[in-house]
């Protein structure tokens, strides 16, 4: 922060994490289980509510240009990138538009934890979110492992994207 404080270019720093760190004390305990914050050191023992609790962290946003940034109380790591682009007034790839629209149905989709748009934790996706989850899984698969049928369109930038800005 000291280095960037006097930088001539606008700088925004965001410090965040997508889950609390493991912090194992020995083979049988973690800091969280020993302090009673987690019911067990074994994540397999955790229900959706406890998984959500362990996936919530605070975040800090700082900038050197005096912007008054309105930071949401809760934001998913996936949506944080879209939030940062909004704060910076930059173009957002189509992927982030989709992420923002999908947040009405889901804010987190993991193997054992699903969080709906209202923030409710579940072991699996809700019936109301099935279509959104299916699209999400297909998009992520295409981006990571697939033939990139749609990922290019979701992430490509063209100068026309700035038209009217």
mmCIF file of C-alpha atoms in Angstrom:
data_model
loop_
_atom_site.group_PDB
_atom_site.id
_atom_site.type_symbol
_atom_site.label_atom_id
_atom_site.label_comp_id
_atom_site.label_asym_id
_atom_site.label_seq_id
_atom_site.Cartn_x
_atom_site.Cartn_y
_atom_site.Cartn_z
ATOM 1 C CA UNK A 1 0.000 0.000 0.000
ATOM 2 C CA UNK A 2 2.839 2.390 0.847
ATOM 3 C CA UNK A 3 4.345 1.838 -2.595
ATOM 4 C CA UNK A 4 1.074 2.368 -4.481
ATOM 5 C CA UNK A 5 -0.117 5.305 -2.379
ATOM 6 C CA UNK A 6 2.020 7.757 -4.352
ATOM 7 C CA UNK A 7 1.732 6.036 -7.729
ATOM 8 C CA UNK A 8 0.724 8.367 -10.580
ATOM 9 C CA UNK A 9 -1.596 5.750 -12.069
ATOM 10 C CA UNK A 10 -4.896 4.842 -10.404
ATOM 11 C CA UNK A 11 -4.477 1.690 -8.327
ATOM 12 C CA UNK A 12 -7.059 -0.484 -6.623
ATOM 13 C CA UNK A 13 -6.012 -3.264 -4.259
ATOM 14 C CA UNK A 14 -8.413 -5.978 -3.185
ATOM 15 C CA UNK A 15 -7.444 -8.456 -0.486
ATOM 16 C CA UNK A 16 -9.739 -11.459 -0.181
ATOM 17 C CA UNK A 17 -9.913 -15.196 0.211
ATOM 18 C CA UNK A 18 -12.486 -17.759 -0.851
ATOM 19 C CA UNK A 19 -12.363 -19.751 2.397
ATOM 20 C CA UNK A 20 -10.722 -19.737 5.792
ATOM 21 C CA UNK A 21 -7.258 -21.351 5.822
ATOM 22 C CA UNK A 22 -6.834 -24.938 7.045
ATOM 23 C CA UNK A 23 -4.626 -24.092 10.053
ATOM 24 C CA UNK A 24 -3.993 -27.682 11.116
ATOM 25 C CA UNK A 25 -2.452 -28.075 14.557
ATOM 26 C CA UNK A 26 -1.710 -31.787 14.297
ATOM 27 C CA UNK A 27 -3.141 -34.792 12.501
ATOM 28 C CA UNK A 28 -6.360 -34.642 14.518
ATOM 29 C CA UNK A 29 -7.223 -30.993 15.054
ATOM 30 C CA UNK A 30 -7.411 -27.536 13.468
ATOM 31 C CA UNK A 31 -7.447 -24.138 15.116
ATOM 32 C CA UNK A 32 -11.163 -23.899 14.273
ATOM 33 C CA UNK A 33 -12.155 -27.261 15.767
ATOM 34 C CA UNK A 34 -10.053 -26.703 18.892
ATOM 35 C CA UNK A 35 -11.666 -23.287 19.448
ATOM 36 C CA UNK A 36 -15.152 -24.675 18.756
ATOM 37 C CA UNK A 37 -15.677 -22.603 15.619
ATOM 38 C CA UNK A 38 -15.901 -25.803 13.550
ATOM 39 C CA UNK A 39 -17.565 -28.970 14.776
ATOM 40 C CA UNK A 40 -14.801 -31.200 13.427
ATOM 41 C CA UNK A 41 -11.397 -30.900 11.749
ATOM 42 C CA UNK A 42 -12.748 -33.169 8.989
ATOM 43 C CA UNK A 43 -14.665 -31.202 6.363
ATOM 44 C CA UNK A 44 -16.574 -34.374 5.430
ATOM 45 C CA UNK A 45 -18.403 -34.016 8.775
ATOM 46 C CA UNK A 46 -19.644 -30.509 7.968
ATOM 47 C CA UNK A 47 -23.169 -29.803 6.757
ATOM 48 C CA UNK A 48 -23.961 -27.081 4.213
ATOM 49 C CA UNK A 49 -24.379 -24.399 6.871
ATOM 50 C CA UNK A 50 -20.963 -25.098 8.391
ATOM 51 C CA UNK A 51 -19.333 -25.280 4.945
ATOM 52 C CA UNK A 52 -20.794 -21.853 4.178
ATOM 53 C CA UNK A 53 -19.482 -20.454 7.461
ATOM 54 C CA UNK A 54 -15.996 -21.721 6.628
ATOM 55 C CA UNK A 55 -16.229 -20.202 3.126
ATOM 56 C CA UNK A 56 -16.965 -16.688 4.386
ATOM 57 C CA UNK A 57 -14.115 -14.236 4.789
ATOM 58 C CA UNK A 58 -13.823 -10.505 5.136
ATOM 59 C CA UNK A 59 -12.253 -8.498 2.350
ATOM 60 C CA UNK A 60 -10.543 -5.125 2.074
ATOM 61 C CA UNK A 61 -10.624 -2.730 -0.866
ATOM 62 C CA UNK A 62 -8.194 0.187 -1.105
ATOM 63 C CA UNK A 63 -7.509 2.727 -3.829
ATOM 64 C CA UNK A 64 -5.094 5.621 -4.285
ATOM 65 C CA UNK A 65 -7.484 7.919 -6.147
ATOM 66 C CA UNK A 66 -10.060 8.670 -3.465
ATOM 67 C CA UNK A 67 -12.945 6.729 -4.986
ATOM 68 C CA UNK A 68 -15.802 6.096 -2.588
ATOM 69 C CA UNK A 69 -16.478 2.469 -3.446
ATOM 70 C CA UNK A 70 -19.694 0.905 -2.220
ATOM 71 C CA UNK A 71 -18.747 -2.595 -1.142
ATOM 72 C CA UNK A 72 -21.473 -5.220 -0.768
ATOM 73 C CA UNK A 73 -21.671 -6.967 2.585
ATOM 74 C CA UNK A 74 -21.561 -10.377 0.896
ATOM 75 C CA UNK A 75 -20.079 -11.077 -2.496
ATOM 76 C CA UNK A 76 -18.904 -14.324 -4.028
ATOM 77 C CA UNK A 77 -15.323 -14.593 -5.213
ATOM 78 C CA UNK A 78 -16.657 -15.100 -8.740
ATOM 79 C CA UNK A 79 -18.691 -11.902 -8.573
ATOM 80 C CA UNK A 80 -15.834 -9.955 -6.945
ATOM 81 C CA UNK A 81 -14.077 -9.748 -10.322
ATOM 82 C CA UNK A 82 -17.197 -8.182 -11.868
ATOM 83 C CA UNK A 83 -17.456 -5.832 -8.883
ATOM 84 C CA UNK A 84 -13.827 -4.753 -9.339
ATOM 85 C CA UNK A 85 -14.354 -4.039 -13.039
ATOM 86 C CA UNK A 86 -17.426 -1.960 -12.152
ATOM 87 C CA UNK A 87 -15.477 -0.008 -9.518
ATOM 88 C CA UNK A 88 -12.720 0.663 -12.044
ATOM 89 C CA UNK A 89 -15.220 1.667 -14.741
ATOM 90 C CA UNK A 90 -13.835 -0.958 -17.112
ATOM 91 C CA UNK A 91 -15.418 -3.157 -19.743
ATOM 92 C CA UNK A 92 -16.694 -6.517 -18.486
ATOM 93 C CA UNK A 93 -16.537 -9.683 -20.544
ATOM 94 C CA UNK A 94 -19.880 -11.355 -21.211
ATOM 95 C CA UNK A 95 -18.933 -14.035 -18.639
ATOM 96 C CA UNK A 96 -19.359 -11.508 -15.815
ATOM 97 C CA UNK A 97 -22.699 -10.313 -17.153
ATOM 98 C CA UNK A 98 -23.844 -13.939 -16.975
ATOM 99 C CA UNK A 99 -22.450 -14.321 -13.436
ATOM 100 C CA UNK A 100 -24.333 -11.226 -12.279
ATOM 101 C CA UNK A 101 -27.594 -12.397 -13.849
ATOM 102 C CA UNK A 102 -27.224 -15.894 -12.377
ATOM 103 C CA UNK A 103 -26.881 -14.559 -8.829
ATOM 104 C CA UNK A 104 -30.672 -14.449 -8.493
ATOM 105 C CA UNK A 105 -30.489 -18.278 -8.531
ATOM 106 C CA UNK A 106 -27.040 -19.046 -7.107
ATOM 107 C CA UNK A 107 -24.033 -17.349 -5.592
ATOM 108 C CA UNK A 108 -21.894 -20.448 -5.022
ATOM 109 C CA UNK A 109 -21.896 -23.885 -6.575
ATOM 110 C CA UNK A 110 -19.433 -26.426 -5.201
ATOM 111 C CA UNK A 111 -19.473 -30.197 -4.947
ATOM 112 C CA UNK A 112 -20.939 -30.273 -1.410
ATOM 113 C CA UNK A 113 -22.128 -26.688 -1.012
ATOM 114 C CA UNK A 114 -24.694 -24.761 -2.982
ATOM 115 C CA UNK A 115 -25.733 -21.232 -1.991
ATOM 116 C CA UNK A 116 -28.896 -19.869 -3.542
ATOM 117 C CA UNK A 117 -29.495 -16.262 -4.534
ATOM 118 C CA UNK A 118 -30.927 -15.447 -1.100
ATOM 119 C CA UNK A 119 -27.795 -16.781 0.636
ATOM 120 C CA UNK A 120 -29.277 -20.075 1.827
ATOM 121 C CA UNK A 121 -26.831 -22.993 2.033
ATOM 122 C CA UNK A 122 -27.791 -26.427 0.691
ATOM 123 C CA UNK A 123 -26.037 -29.768 0.108
ATOM 124 C CA UNK A 124 -27.018 -29.618 -3.554
ATOM 125 C CA UNK A 125 -28.633 -27.183 -5.972
ATOM 126 C CA UNK A 126 -32.278 -26.345 -5.421
ATOM 127 C CA UNK A 127 -34.941 -27.312 -7.935
ATOM 128 C CA UNK A 128 -35.461 -23.635 -8.804
ATOM 129 C CA UNK A 129 -31.805 -23.252 -9.740
ATOM 130 C CA UNK A 130 -31.358 -26.461 -11.755
ATOM 131 C CA UNK A 131 -31.236 -24.734 -15.151
ATOM 132 C CA UNK A 132 -28.761 -22.061 -13.976
ATOM 133 C CA UNK A 133 -26.524 -24.721 -12.410
ATOM 134 C CA UNK A 134 -26.612 -26.815 -15.579
ATOM 135 C CA UNK A 135 -25.591 -23.815 -17.694
ATOM 136 C CA UNK A 136 -22.859 -22.893 -15.185
ATOM 137 C CA UNK A 137 -21.390 -26.401 -15.190
ATOM 138 C CA UNK A 138 -21.435 -26.512 -18.999
ATOM 139 C CA UNK A 139 -19.729 -23.119 -19.266
ATOM 140 C CA UNK A 140 -17.049 -24.002 -16.724
ATOM 141 C CA UNK A 141 -16.420 -27.342 -18.410
ATOM 142 C CA UNK A 142 -16.069 -25.659 -21.804
ATOM 143 C CA UNK A 143 -13.691 -23.028 -20.389
ATOM 144 C CA UNK A 144 -11.481 -25.512 -18.515
ATOM 145 C CA UNK A 145 -11.617 -28.776 -20.433
ATOM 146 C CA UNK A 146 -13.822 -28.474 -23.469
ATOM 147 C CA UNK A 147 -13.458 -27.343 -27.029
ATOM 148 C CA UNK A 148 -14.066 -23.693 -26.069
ATOM 149 C CA UNK A 149 -17.233 -23.540 -28.109
ATOM 150 C CA UNK A 150 -18.574 -20.630 -26.102
ATOM 151 C CA UNK A 151 -15.761 -19.514 -23.804
ATOM 152 C CA UNK A 152 -14.210 -17.335 -26.495
ATOM 153 C CA UNK A 153 -17.440 -15.393 -26.897
ATOM 154 C CA UNK A 154 -17.672 -15.026 -23.113
ATOM 155 C CA UNK A 155 -14.187 -13.598 -22.690
ATOM 156 C CA UNK A 156 -13.115 -12.004 -25.994
ATOM 157 C CA UNK A 157 -12.655 -8.268 -26.151
ATOM 158 C CA UNK A 158 -13.145 -6.254 -29.284
ATOM 159 C CA UNK A 159 -12.762 -2.465 -29.624
ATOM 160 C CA UNK A 160 -16.499 -2.249 -30.404
ATOM 161 C CA UNK A 161 -17.115 -3.248 -26.779
ATOM 162 C CA UNK A 162 -16.043 0.267 -25.769
ATOM 163 C CA UNK A 163 -18.321 1.969 -28.290
ATOM 164 C CA UNK A 164 -20.331 4.632 -26.581
ATOM 165 C CA UNK A 165 -18.077 4.756 -23.495
#
